[in-house]
Coordinates of C-alpha atoms in Angstrom, one line a residue:
S1433 CA -129.9 -110.5 143.8
A1434 CA -128.1 -112.0 140.8
D1435 CA -128.2 -115.8 142.2
S1436 CA -132.0 -114.8 142.9
A1437 CA -132.4 -114.2 138.7
L1438 CA -130.8 -118.0 138.1
N1439 CA -133.4 -119.6 140.2
G1440 CA -135.2 -121.2 137.2
L1441 CA -133.0 -121.0 134.5
S1442 CA -131.8 -123.6 132.7
P1443 CA -128.0 -124.6 132.7
N1444 CA -127.3 -123.0 129.7
Q1445 CA -128.9 -119.5 130.2
A1446 CA -127.7 -119.9 133.4
M1447 CA -124.0 -120.0 131.7
V1448 CA -124.7 -117.6 129.4
F1449 CA -126.6 -114.7 132.7
R1450 CA -123.1 -115.4 134.5
C1451 CA -120.9 -114.8 130.6
I1452 CA -123.8 -111.8 130.8
Q1453 CA -122.9 -110.7 134.3
S1454 CA -119.0 -110.9 134.9
V1455 CA -118.3 -108.4 130.9
K1456 CA -118.3 -104.1 133.0
V1457 CA -117.9 -102.4 129.6
D1458 CA -120.8 -99.7 129.3
E1459 CA -121.5 -101.5 126.0
G1460 CA -122.1 -104.7 127.6
A1461 CA -121.1 -108.2 125.7
H1462 CA -121.7 -108.8 122.5
V1463 CA -122.3 -112.1 121.5
Q1464 CA -119.9 -112.8 119.3
Q1465 CA -118.2 -113.3 122.5
I1466 CA -120.0 -115.0 124.8
I1467 CA -120.7 -117.7 121.8
A1468 CA -116.1 -117.6 122.0
N1469 CA -116.4 -117.5 125.4
L1470 CA -118.5 -120.8 125.9
K1471 CA -117.9 -122.3 122.8
N1472 CA -116.9 -126.0 124.2
K1473 CA -120.1 -125.5 126.7
V1474 CA -123.0 -124.2 124.7
S1475 CA -123.8 -123.8 121.4
E1476 CA -124.2 -120.9 119.5
K1477 CA -127.7 -121.7 118.7
D1478 CA -128.7 -122.2 122.5
V1479 CA -126.5 -118.8 123.0
R1480 CA -128.3 -117.0 121.0
A1481 CA -131.8 -119.3 122.5
A1482 CA -131.0 -118.0 125.9
V1483 CA -130.2 -114.6 125.7
E1484 CA -133.5 -114.0 123.6
F1485 CA -135.0 -116.0 126.8
L1486 CA -132.7 -113.5 128.6
S1487 CA -134.0 -110.8 127.1
G1488 CA -138.1 -111.8 126.9
E1489 CA -137.7 -112.3 130.8
G1490 CA -136.5 -109.5 131.4
H1491 CA -133.3 -110.7 132.7
V1492 CA -130.7 -109.0 130.3
Y1493 CA -131.2 -105.8 127.5
S1494 CA -129.3 -105.0 124.1
T1495 CA -128.1 -102.2 123.8
T1496 CA -125.7 -100.1 121.1
D1497 CA -127.3 -103.5 119.1
D1498 CA -129.1 -106.3 119.2
E1499 CA -126.3 -108.6 119.6
H1500 CA -125.2 -105.3 122.6
Y1501 CA -126.0 -107.4 125.8
K1502 CA -126.6 -106.1 129.9
C1503 CA -128.0 -107.2 132.3
T1504 CA -130.2 -105.5 134.8
D1505 CA -129.5 -104.4 137.7
W1506 CA -131.6 -105.7 140.3

């Protein structure tokens, strides 16, 4: 389940993951959209680092380009 995927993530990574998860369009969440959604909570640098981590761990994947991400379906 998605909640078990959050185990072991930092608070920033979990927030970014949930943000990507909440976007239901085919091309996924745009990194700038995630940054805007979390602007009072997570810096742009930390959002990008979290996306990089989540992608490297297989929690999310890029879709149309390296700025759009979707959650991996478990």
